[in-house]
Amino acid sequence: MSRAYNFNAGPAVLPLEILEIAQKELIDFNGTGMSIMEHSHRGKAYDAVHAEAVANLGKLLGVTDDYQVLFLQGGASLQFSMVPMNLLGAGQVADYVNSGAWAGKAIKEAKKVGAVNVLADTSKEIPTNMPDYEALNYTPGAAYVHVTSNETIAGTQIQRFPRTAAPLVADMSSDILSRPLDLKQFGLVYAGAQKNLGPSGVTLVVIRKDLAERAAATLPTMLQYRTHLEENSLYNTPPTFGIYILMLVTRWLLSKGGAAGMEKINQAKAGKLYAAIDNSGGYYRGSAVKAFRSAMNVTWRLPSEALEEKFIKEATALKMIGLKGHRSVGGCRASIYNACPMAAIDALVAHMADFQAKNG
Amino acid sequence: MSRAYNFNAGPAVLPLEILEIAQKELIDFNGTGMSIMEHSHRGKAYDAVHAEAVANLGKLLGVTDDYQVLFLQGGASLQFSMVPMNLLGAGQVADYVNSGAWAGKAIKEAKKVGAVNVLADTSKEIPTNMPDYEALNYTPGAAYVHVTSNETIAGTQIQRFPRTAAPLVADMSSDILSRPLDLKQFGLVYAGAQKNLGPSGVTLVVIRKDLAERAAATLPTMLQYRTHLEENSLYNTPPTFGIYILMLVTRWLLSKGGAAGMEKINQAKAGKLYAAIDNSGGYYRGSAVKAFRSAMNVTWRLPSEALEEKFIKEATALKMIGLKGHRSVGGCRASIYNACPMAAIDALVAHMADFQAKNG
């Protein structure tokens, strides 16, 4: 097999080693004569997978006793509603930062639930940008502060999280475990798995336990964090196969030195790609301001849309997949999550040099 | 490999042929150099999978233009809330039948949303039972009528669905596509995939399109059927791998003659197992009344709990997995969904005869 260079924004590339293990075990998991997909979510075989996924994430994220790891469904899109439904009480206000498309969706859903204060809006800025998070005018007594750690479409990323008086809630869908995190700084962190953690269909939530007690008992049972906290994410049938793949990914992350190890690798990958952009004499232009450049989603433009189209078409022929920018912004985007190998970056950088030489 | 006889209640057995295809394609889907898990949900490769899953379900369920197939997340447990949130308006009442544990959960969640009228309650009856659905006192002008087509724990199944004036909503999690269905009789049908359709993490909903228009636009976007109907279940990232397996299962179902073909096979399987119970001279006693015996979950007792424990232990040693009744009711249960092969039934029936001869 000739493996593609996968730059998809999500679902995204997974470590080949993980896929090989999953393939080998697919029909007969650990000699049980069944696929892990066929095991009961209340049986021993799956129990061990679930427990290891929780334990490994505990190590990788520095989870202490006052926090809990949850596996939910519905992606970040459902978290946009669950966060305010659980944490935003009547008469309270929640602070949000509108840093782009994903933050904008979170704000839209929160406004359906309660009072929202938008502290800053950089969502329309070109080059794409983020505000100075440490200089924002946070609301005293806010229920929580919501930020989006990485904007996949804009290619921007928070470099330093603010220390906030209210619990900090972060959508980390596109950069979870790509770098170390001081969990104590957050009240709640959530992430769809399909970028850095595994396949789509699993949502990771890490919650400070006391926050789960805020929700009214009249909320639908499935939409209360409390339910999933009390039942260790086994209130109903979880997406077992997705959690199994996520567990394998956490093993792989631990073998790479965890979040700190990944950060070094990710900085090297992103550094090489941004250097190719910056050293092109203006032929390639980064879409994001340098101070907020994302190490996960690298966005850039060529001199014309026609050249962008040609660049992407030729890249596709070289098995580089997913380089088209989001339809809402155009241009090029390379999503280079944890599992994207350096070989993919090297191939892309070579194509960029070659393309410029021929079309510059 | 020695394949287990898998009688799990869900997640449950999948067709071996399907698992073999999934294994073969796991790393390189259709020569793309990527796993289907790594493909974008907006790319060509996944598009074809998604479209085939919808089309095959259309054929299998007889979906006409006024209905739509949706793939959601959160299982039946989230549908327990989504149904009333979308369909039960202020000042309206919804009719429910409490036929067991699952119906009871649906009622509990509906009561959080609006006015519920419980038409009948057979949930505490031993032997397990269902009411006469055609003789119930349905509420004139009800928003909808909710029934549970098969109670997995009790081992009971509706044999004939009532024709109701209000839209009939059915939780078919544990018997969807195990027998033909006249979709026109229903307003909405839902089913977690993990019993008859695929792995956990995908929820099938088939909705009459006009019903999706009932929901208030102020509902969370993810919890409106309208959203998923308008976006063909691609509003956000769907659980792509689960839908891929489900698509393979629908191909397998079509190859078996669809729902009518499955019904014949399922009747033969259930018939053999119930005959073994009924012909044991009272040593094995069916837990459900004969008129509502389920063809999916066969429940029975032995003369004592000690013998039940011994029976299950010896079955496990013979690689028959998942025969323990639900902890809330005890006894034995064999879940014999579509993908459970006749060989598993034969092995179980042989064990029953052998065990009775030695312990009768």
XYZ file of C-alpha atoms in Angstrom:
720
model
C 0.000 0.000 0.000
C 1.079 3.541 -0.740
C -0.068 5.583 2.239
C -1.454 9.038 1.481
C -0.115 12.213 3.083
C -3.259 13.105 4.975
C -3.736 16.805 5.785
C -7.468 16.515 6.503
C -8.868 18.923 9.099
C -10.876 16.191 10.790
C -11.588 13.321 10.738
C -7.843 13.209 10.314
C -4.750 11.070 10.078
C -4.226 8.381 12.726
C -0.904 6.764 13.636
C -0.281 3.886 11.216
C 0.919 1.697 14.110
C -2.478 2.102 15.771
C -4.394 1.184 12.642
C -2.233 -1.910 12.264
C -3.058 -3.044 15.802
C -6.772 -2.354 15.267
C -6.695 -4.306 12.036
C -4.959 -7.283 13.600
C -7.421 -7.377 16.521
C -10.560 -6.479 14.587
C -12.195 -9.902 14.452
C -10.689 -11.499 17.531
C -9.966 -9.145 20.404
C -7.444 -10.622 22.835
C -8.416 -14.196 22.002
C -12.036 -13.697 23.033
C -13.389 -14.870 19.682
C -15.204 -11.560 19.177
C -14.478 -8.105 17.873
C -14.174 -5.376 20.496
C -17.245 -3.940 18.693
C -19.215 -7.042 19.703
C -18.281 -6.987 23.387
C -20.730 -5.797 25.996
C -19.933 -2.367 27.400
C -20.449 -3.965 30.823
C -18.118 -6.918 30.239
C -14.520 -7.503 31.299
C -12.880 -7.043 27.903
C -14.359 -3.626 27.239
C -14.032 -2.612 30.890
C -10.276 -2.928 30.612
C -10.214 -0.786 27.457
C -12.393 1.899 29.039
C -10.352 1.941 32.246
C -7.073 2.187 30.356
C -8.385 5.045 28.215
C -9.376 6.959 31.353
C -6.098 6.158 33.117
C -3.911 7.090 30.160
C -5.724 10.379 29.676
C -5.290 10.954 33.389
C -1.522 10.661 32.977
C -1.373 12.642 29.744
C -3.500 15.527 31.027
C -2.417 15.514 34.661
C -5.907 14.736 35.926
C -6.173 15.016 39.711
C -8.909 13.703 42.031
C -10.989 16.858 41.725
C -11.402 16.349 37.958
C -12.942 13.571 35.901
C -12.502 12.309 32.362
C -15.769 11.676 30.473
C -16.496 10.119 27.089
C -19.616 11.600 25.545
C -21.215 11.785 22.107
C -22.320 14.593 19.806
C -18.965 16.302 19.291
C -18.027 19.851 20.211
C -21.325 20.890 18.581
C -23.324 19.333 21.401
C -20.894 20.697 24.010
C -21.731 24.183 22.723
C -25.154 23.587 24.313
C -24.261 21.291 27.217
C -21.792 23.796 28.674
C -24.349 26.593 29.155
C -27.186 24.166 30.018
C -25.083 22.814 32.876
C -23.038 25.807 33.972
C -24.997 28.968 33.200
C -27.593 29.581 35.894
C -30.554 31.951 35.729
C -29.468 35.551 36.342
C -25.845 34.718 35.544
C -23.698 35.755 32.616
C -21.052 33.788 30.725
C -18.040 35.421 29.066
C -17.169 34.284 25.536
C -14.399 35.219 23.118
C -15.347 35.190 19.434
C -12.072 34.145 17.846
C -13.534 32.558 14.714
C -16.034 30.145 13.230
C -16.008 27.626 16.060
C -16.189 30.180 18.849
C -19.021 31.820 16.920
C -21.018 28.588 16.949
C -20.429 28.165 20.675
C -21.723 31.692 21.257
C -24.807 31.132 19.099
C -25.814 28.084 21.143
C -25.022 29.681 24.513
C -27.279 32.628 23.676
C -30.175 30.188 23.347
C -29.622 29.171 26.960
C -28.744 32.355 28.845
C -26.955 35.673 29.034
C -23.700 35.888 27.090
C -21.098 38.629 27.131
C -18.775 38.628 24.118
C -15.487 39.999 25.466
C -13.802 40.364 22.085
C -14.533 39.592 18.455
C -11.672 38.950 16.060
C -13.690 36.601 13.884
C -13.741 38.885 10.843
C -10.091 40.031 10.916
C -7.810 39.361 7.961
C -5.088 38.237 8.542
C -6.868 35.931 10.974
C -6.236 36.927 14.541
C -7.026 36.432 18.209
C -7.338 39.029 20.983
C -4.873 39.566 23.818
C -6.511 37.158 26.263
C -4.733 38.593 29.265
C -6.017 42.108 28.601
C -9.727 41.301 28.275
C -12.341 42.884 30.497
C -13.687 39.769 32.203
C -17.111 40.049 33.893
C -16.843 39.917 37.708
C -18.841 36.941 38.961
C -19.281 35.383 35.500
C -20.540 31.787 35.489
C -17.548 30.846 33.345
C -15.269 32.098 30.578
C -15.341 30.232 27.258
C -12.437 30.196 24.811
C -11.545 28.197 21.702
C -7.945 27.093 22.010
C -7.404 26.551 18.298
C -9.452 27.835 15.372
C -9.206 25.124 12.720
C -10.498 27.289 9.875
C -8.552 30.456 10.653
C -5.347 28.644 11.594
C -4.966 30.526 14.863
C -4.149 29.173 18.323
C -4.086 30.584 21.830
C -0.445 30.662 22.866
C -1.004 31.396 26.556
C -4.253 30.749 28.364
C -5.447 33.542 30.650
C -5.791 32.954 34.390
C -9.436 33.790 35.017
C -11.399 34.205 38.250
C -14.397 32.364 36.774
C -13.928 28.752 35.634
C -12.199 28.685 32.257
C -13.939 26.460 29.700
C -11.990 25.603 26.568
C -12.954 23.955 23.306
C -9.725 22.073 22.547
C -11.106 19.936 19.734
C -8.269 20.675 17.393
C -5.256 20.857 19.687
C -5.897 18.664 22.724
C -2.721 16.867 23.789
C -0.641 18.591 21.159
C 1.145 20.442 23.961
C 1.271 20.400 27.781
C -1.611 21.846 29.709
C -2.016 23.049 33.270
C -5.397 21.485 33.931
C -5.771 23.398 37.224
C -6.244 26.513 35.142
C -9.468 25.120 33.632
C -12.926 24.293 34.880
C -13.855 22.242 31.844
C -12.089 21.164 28.681
C -13.804 19.440 25.763
C -12.690 18.023 22.441
C -14.178 16.019 19.622
C -11.840 13.064 19.199
C -11.528 13.195 15.433
C -8.485 15.441 15.191
C -5.920 14.498 17.812
C -7.470 11.585 19.701
C -9.131 9.066 17.416
C -12.105 8.621 15.100
C -15.228 10.782 15.068
C -18.090 9.878 17.394
C -16.326 10.290 20.748
C -16.221 13.560 22.675
C -13.700 13.944 25.469
C -14.737 16.103 28.408
C -12.563 16.783 31.428
C -14.549 18.504 34.126
C -13.790 19.837 37.585
C -16.194 17.708 39.580
C -17.866 20.482 41.551
C -19.042 22.115 38.310
C -21.150 19.062 37.464
C -23.275 19.885 40.517
C -24.493 23.182 39.091
C -27.019 21.671 36.667
C -30.731 21.542 37.440
C -31.981 17.990 37.942
C -34.756 18.844 35.478
C -32.299 18.839 32.574
C -32.526 15.764 30.334
C -30.522 13.022 32.041
C -28.243 12.532 29.036
C -27.390 16.248 28.933
C -26.240 16.476 32.552
C -22.498 16.067 33.138
C -23.515 14.732 36.557
C -25.042 11.617 34.966
C -21.893 10.670 33.115
C -19.654 11.561 36.022
C -21.596 9.322 38.400
C -21.665 6.436 35.919
C -18.073 6.716 34.649
C -19.438 7.431 31.140
C -21.409 4.165 31.222
C -24.883 5.519 31.923
C -25.845 4.346 28.457
C -23.902 2.438 25.818
C -20.800 4.458 24.955
C -19.229 4.440 21.472
C -17.043 1.478 22.412
C -15.024 1.086 19.231
C -14.178 4.788 19.122
C -13.028 4.684 22.735
C -10.927 1.598 21.939
C -9.137 3.473 19.131
C -8.739 6.496 21.411
C -7.194 4.197 24.032
C -4.673 2.949 21.469
C -3.879 6.569 20.557
C -3.244 7.407 24.223
C -0.787 4.491 24.404
C 0.949 5.880 21.346
C 1.052 9.373 22.874
C 2.608 8.008 26.074
C 5.254 6.237 23.991
C 6.097 9.587 22.353
C 6.729 11.312 25.661
C 3.173 12.531 26.235
C 2.082 16.108 25.666
C 5.589 17.505 26.156
C 7.013 15.044 23.669
C 4.295 15.863 21.154
C 4.863 19.575 21.554
C 8.504 19.213 20.467
C 7.510 17.160 17.444
C 4.653 19.512 16.565
C 6.849 22.593 16.868
C 9.390 21.014 14.545
C 6.691 20.162 11.994
C 4.942 23.527 12.121
C 8.265 25.371 12.221
C 9.400 23.727 9.008
C 6.160 24.545 7.219
C 5.965 28.161 8.396
C 9.599 28.600 7.409
C 8.758 27.412 3.901
C 6.015 30.055 3.779
C 8.121 32.856 5.262
C 11.157 32.087 3.115
C 9.239 32.099 -0.162
C 9.839 35.801 -0.746
C 6.126 36.541 -0.420
C 4.973 33.888 -2.919
C 3.292 32.050 -0.068
C 1.651 34.269 2.550
C 0.543 33.015 5.951
C -3.157 33.700 6.623
C -2.804 34.207 10.383
C -0.930 36.870 12.332
C 2.381 35.422 13.498
C 1.607 35.832 17.201
C -1.317 33.412 16.984
C -0.138 30.995 14.324
C -1.479 27.520 14.934
C 0.841 24.533 15.182
C -2.099 22.325 14.146
C -3.672 24.073 11.144
C -1.300 25.988 8.909
C -3.163 28.345 6.567
C -1.684 30.267 3.665
C -2.415 31.899 0.327
C -0.779 31.898 -3.098
C -0.671 34.903 -5.450
C -4.033 33.982 -7.002
C -6.964 31.652 -6.548
C -6.123 30.040 -9.884
C -2.639 29.191 -8.593
C -4.104 27.887 -5.325
C -6.339 25.564 -7.284
C -3.429 24.354 -9.414
C -1.220 23.900 -6.328
C -3.843 21.771 -4.596
C -4.597 19.743 -7.706
C -0.937 18.880 -8.231
C -0.521 18.087 -4.531
C -3.460 15.700 -4.719
C -1.798 13.912 -7.633
C 1.230 13.475 -5.330
C -1.113 11.884 -2.717
C -1.227 14.960 -0.479
C -4.863 15.035 0.597
C -6.961 17.720 2.270
C -4.947 20.877 1.470
C -7.885 22.991 0.386
C -8.779 25.772 2.821
C -12.232 25.780 4.356
C -14.867 26.922 1.839
C -15.651 29.948 4.018
C -12.108 31.401 3.718
C -10.437 29.803 0.698
C -6.684 29.440 0.296
C -4.651 26.464 1.477
C -4.626 24.684 4.793
C -2.473 21.862 6.075
C -3.823 20.220 9.200
C -0.800 18.663 10.843
C -2.165 17.061 13.996
C -0.181 14.810 16.318
C -0.373 11.804 14.011
C 0.782 13.647 10.898
C 4.308 12.387 10.250
C 7.302 14.586 9.405
C 7.483 12.801 6.041
C 4.199 14.490 5.099
C 5.638 17.905 5.971
C 8.769 17.171 3.961
C 6.705 16.122 0.954
C 4.597 19.265 1.205
C 7.578 21.586 1.599
C 9.229 19.960 -1.428
C 6.051 20.447 -3.444
C 5.876 24.094 -2.381
C 9.446 24.742 -3.556
C 8.898 22.869 -6.779
C 5.607 24.610 -7.498
C 7.056 28.045 -6.855
C 10.022 27.309 -9.114
C 7.671 26.368 -11.940
C 4.956 28.976 -11.341
C 6.713 31.791 -9.491
C -9.620 -18.380 15.565
C -12.423 -20.043 17.462
C -15.352 -17.668 17.209
C -17.491 -17.282 20.329
C -21.254 -17.820 20.350
C -22.199 -14.261 21.182
C -25.568 -13.779 22.932
C -24.794 -10.271 24.192
C -27.760 -7.916 24.520
C -25.876 -5.048 22.900
C -23.311 -4.203 21.705
C -23.917 -7.523 20.029
C -22.750 -9.997 17.434
C -21.998 -8.708 13.927
C -21.920 -10.789 10.742
C -18.469 -12.356 10.430
C -18.402 -11.546 6.703
C -18.778 -7.853 7.544
C -15.981 -7.899 10.069
C -13.731 -9.581 7.523
C -14.405 -6.831 4.978
C -13.825 -4.123 7.601
C -10.563 -5.781 8.620
C -9.319 -6.042 5.058
C -10.132 -2.384 4.332
C -9.144 -0.952 7.704
C -5.856 0.671 6.715
C -6.454 1.295 3.050
C -10.030 2.044 2.072
C -10.651 1.455 -1.643
C -7.044 2.155 -2.561
C -7.107 5.670 -1.119
C -4.113 5.058 1.135
C -6.167 5.943 4.226
C -8.525 4.277 6.628
C -12.189 5.194 6.242
C -11.729 6.601 9.778
C -9.198 9.089 8.396
C -11.344 10.349 5.533
C -13.070 13.703 5.708
C -16.806 13.472 6.256
C -17.097 15.951 3.381
C -14.891 13.997 0.950
C -15.818 11.673 -1.909
C -14.880 8.390 -0.246
C -17.013 8.913 2.840
C -19.799 10.547 0.820
C -20.289 7.310 -1.087
C -20.468 5.313 2.153
C -22.973 7.716 3.698
C -25.135 7.793 0.567
C -25.153 4.009 0.278
C -26.122 3.625 3.943
C -29.062 5.987 3.437
C -30.078 4.334 0.161
C -29.878 0.788 1.523
C -31.915 1.702 4.578
C -34.387 3.331 2.225
C -34.825 0.021 0.422
C -34.870 -2.086 3.579
C -37.380 0.100 5.415
C -39.481 1.206 2.448
C -38.637 4.879 2.958
C -40.741 7.157 0.735
C -40.169 10.834 -0.137
C -42.132 12.066 2.859
C -39.706 10.384 5.283
C -35.985 10.786 5.896
C -33.238 8.600 7.320
C -30.983 10.328 9.872
C -27.803 9.219 11.615
C -27.498 10.803 15.038
C -25.518 10.201 18.223
C -26.408 9.569 21.864
C -28.364 6.337 21.437
C -31.995 5.721 22.333
C -31.236 7.437 25.646
C -30.903 10.809 23.934
C -33.935 10.092 21.734
C -35.966 9.726 24.942
C -35.462 13.505 25.290
C -35.253 14.590 21.655
C -38.648 13.107 20.814
C -40.598 15.217 23.340
C -38.356 18.273 22.874
C -39.203 18.261 19.164
C -42.732 16.866 19.066
C -44.472 17.742 22.315
C -45.722 21.320 22.186
C -46.886 23.432 25.121
C -50.439 22.520 26.143
C -50.231 19.155 24.373
C -50.099 15.666 25.809
C -48.152 12.624 24.611
C -49.374 9.061 25.096
C -46.859 6.499 26.354
C -47.056 2.784 27.077
C -44.927 1.543 29.972
C -44.029 -1.939 28.782
C -40.776 -2.307 30.705
C -37.433 -0.820 31.637
C -36.784 0.985 28.354
C -40.293 2.409 28.010
C -39.975 3.540 31.629
C -36.845 5.516 30.830
C -38.531 7.130 27.831
C -41.443 8.181 30.072
C -39.137 9.589 32.737
C -37.422 11.850 30.211
C -40.652 12.899 28.463
C -42.119 14.014 31.801
C -39.232 16.468 32.138
C -40.364 18.104 28.901
C -44.157 18.116 28.967
C -47.437 16.391 29.766
C -47.405 12.610 29.527
C -50.317 10.205 29.697
C -49.335 6.627 30.517
C -51.944 4.495 28.727
C -50.924 1.209 30.299
C -48.258 -0.119 32.648
C -47.191 -3.745 32.420
C -43.670 -3.046 33.586
C -43.997 -4.906 36.891
C -45.861 -7.993 35.647
C -44.362 -11.461 36.063
C -44.377 -13.280 33.672
C -43.279 -10.238 31.695
C -46.061 -8.885 29.564
C -47.337 -6.155 27.257
C -50.810 -4.627 27.026
C -53.285 -5.156 24.183
C -52.147 -2.202 22.079
C -55.300 -2.154 19.981
C -57.559 -1.821 23.024
C -55.834 1.157 24.670
C -57.641 4.390 25.405
C -55.598 6.760 23.234
C -55.889 10.483 23.997
C -57.753 12.376 21.275
C -55.455 15.017 19.802
C -52.317 13.637 21.452
C -49.039 15.043 20.115
C -47.886 11.468 19.487
C -48.049 7.931 20.852
C -44.804 6.343 22.048
C -44.217 2.599 22.177
C -41.195 0.342 22.674
C -41.309 -2.358 20.038
C -39.101 -4.812 21.926
C -38.182 -4.865 25.606
C -34.647 -6.251 25.735
C -34.689 -6.968 29.468
C -38.181 -8.475 29.727
C -37.919 -10.422 26.483
C -41.225 -9.119 25.154
C -42.061 -7.753 21.707
C -45.029 -6.009 20.127
C -46.483 -8.467 17.645
C -48.833 -6.042 15.887
C -48.454 -2.284 15.994
C -51.642 -0.304 16.626
C -52.977 2.105 14.005
C -53.113 5.374 15.895
C -54.627 8.731 14.987
C -51.635 10.597 16.455
C -48.185 9.946 14.969
C -46.816 6.657 16.289
C -43.262 6.905 17.632
C -41.420 3.657 18.248
C -38.176 2.813 19.969
C -37.005 -0.090 17.796
C -33.481 -0.290 19.176
C -33.569 -4.021 19.693
C -35.622 -5.248 16.751
C -35.197 -2.829 13.874
C -35.009 -4.687 10.554
C -35.585 -8.038 12.199
C -38.991 -8.167 10.458
C -40.921 -6.146 7.847
C -42.400 -2.839 8.831
C -45.104 -0.650 7.337
C -43.343 2.674 7.755
C -46.511 4.618 6.822
C -47.920 3.532 10.166
C -45.230 5.508 12.023
C -44.352 9.145 12.505
C -40.876 8.449 13.845
C -38.799 5.344 14.442
C -35.489 5.317 16.281
C -32.885 2.722 17.140
C -29.433 2.589 18.650
C -27.344 0.703 16.092
C -25.619 -1.648 18.508
C -28.080 -4.523 18.360
C -29.243 -5.109 14.797
C -27.416 -2.486 12.732
C -23.780 -2.104 13.697
C -21.517 -0.888 16.485
C -22.553 1.452 19.287
C -22.288 5.188 18.693
C -24.762 5.557 15.819
C -28.476 6.208 16.291
C -30.808 5.621 13.380
C -33.847 7.897 13.159
C -36.471 7.684 10.420
C -38.786 10.656 10.609
C -41.822 11.793 8.673
C -40.502 15.102 7.402
C -43.406 17.308 8.482
C -42.827 16.313 12.130
C -39.369 17.910 12.065
C -41.085 21.264 11.585
C -42.789 21.155 14.971
C -39.710 22.064 17.021
C -39.110 25.574 18.312
C -36.126 27.256 16.650
C -34.909 28.107 20.164
C -34.011 24.457 20.843
C -30.279 23.713 20.741
C -29.359 23.281 17.080
C -27.967 19.775 17.640
C -31.202 18.651 19.321
C -33.510 19.665 16.464
C -34.365 16.936 13.960
C -34.753 19.792 11.467
C -31.004 20.488 11.570
C -30.023 16.959 10.675
C -32.773 16.618 8.097
C -31.660 19.781 6.289
C -28.002 18.748 6.357
C -28.456 15.041 5.538
C -26.927 14.159 8.945
C -23.798 16.167 8.083
C -24.439 19.305 10.140
C -21.476 18.287 12.271
C -19.028 15.413 11.976
C -21.006 12.167 12.088
C -19.598 8.945 13.583
C -18.139 7.956 10.212
C -16.691 4.554 11.074
C -19.899 3.422 12.758
C -21.928 4.491 9.727
C -19.471 2.616 7.488
C -20.035 -0.608 9.470
C -23.773 0.017 9.435
C -23.586 0.424 5.651
C -21.844 -2.959 5.376
C -24.567 -4.486 7.573
C -27.271 -3.064 5.293
C -25.545 -4.706 2.309
C -25.541 -7.983 4.220
C -29.241 -7.566 5.088
C -30.113 -6.960 1.433
C -28.212 -10.121 0.500
C -30.364 -12.061 2.992
C -33.623 -10.918 1.454
C -34.072 -7.794 3.536
C -36.470 -7.549 6.451
C -38.731 -10.331 5.118
C -35.765 -12.648 4.689
C -34.519 -11.856 8.175
C -37.936 -12.487 9.681
C -37.937 -16.067 8.370
C -34.464 -16.699 9.718
C -35.283 -15.060 13.053
C -38.513 -17.013 13.451
C -36.626 -20.238 12.828
C -33.985 -19.328 15.413
C -36.417 -18.150 18.076
C -38.786 -21.023 17.357
C -36.060 -23.586 17.985
C -35.058 -21.970 21.254
C -38.594 -21.513 22.593
C -39.331 -25.130 21.642
C -36.367 -26.231 23.727
C -37.823 -24.308 26.665
C -41.407 -25.511 26.178
C -40.397 -29.135 25.620
C -38.282 -29.360 28.768
C -41.210 -30.532 30.910
C -41.084 -27.369 32.974
C -37.344 -27.537 33.744
C -36.863 -24.369 31.701
C -39.651 -21.781 32.043
C -40.065 -18.862 29.657
C -40.103 -15.495 31.470
C -42.522 -13.753 29.077
C -46.162 -14.506 28.304
C -46.350 -16.459 25.061
C -48.405 -13.816 23.224
C -45.575 -11.276 23.520
C -42.492 -13.467 23.335
C -39.617 -11.665 21.678
C -37.829 -13.151 18.693
C -34.780 -11.082 19.655
C -34.321 -11.601 23.401
C -35.327 -14.991 24.729
C -35.639 -14.987 28.535
C -36.111 -18.017 30.766
C -35.580 -19.418 34.255
C -34.230 -22.672 35.702
C -35.547 -24.380 38.838
C -33.190 -22.362 41.082
C -30.785 -19.452 40.969
C -27.955 -21.827 41.833
C -28.748 -23.913 38.751
C -28.969 -20.758 36.615
C -25.531 -19.750 37.766
C -24.137 -23.219 37.017
C -25.864 -23.286 33.609
C -24.365 -19.939 32.613
C -20.911 -20.848 33.921
C -20.807 -24.073 31.934
C -22.140 -22.292 28.838
C -19.365 -19.725 29.144
C -16.806 -22.530 29.226
C -18.330 -23.704 25.924
C -17.785 -20.177 24.510
C -21.443 -19.150 24.776
C -21.193 -15.547 25.951
C -23.754 -13.163 27.406
C -26.446 -15.583 28.661
C -26.931 -13.952 32.038
C -30.262 -12.154 32.420
C -30.229 -8.448 33.173
C -29.272 -7.772 36.784
C -32.693 -6.234 37.435
C -34.592 -9.462 36.634
C -32.119 -12.357 36.896
C -32.508 -15.659 35.052
C -31.132 -16.376 31.608
C -31.348 -14.388 28.401
C -30.179 -15.185 24.900
C -30.097 -12.172 22.611
C -30.360 -13.614 19.128
C -30.315 -10.587 16.850
C -30.112 -10.723 13.058
C -26.407 -11.534 13.021
C -26.618 -14.391 15.523
C -26.081 -17.551 13.456
C -28.206 -20.714 13.720
C -25.053 -22.531 14.852
C -25.187 -20.514 18.077
C -28.801 -21.553 18.674
C -27.915 -25.182 18.012
C -25.031 -25.039 20.458
C -27.250 -23.464 23.102
C -30.090 -25.954 22.624
C -27.598 -28.828 22.889
C -26.204 -27.362 26.101
C -29.731 -27.002 27.512
C -30.534 -30.659 26.841
C -27.207 -31.815 28.198
C -27.487 -29.674 31.318
C -31.018 -30.857 32.054
C -29.976 -34.499 31.645
C -27.190 -34.016 34.184
C -28.996 -31.698 36.601
C -32.699 -32.414 36.037
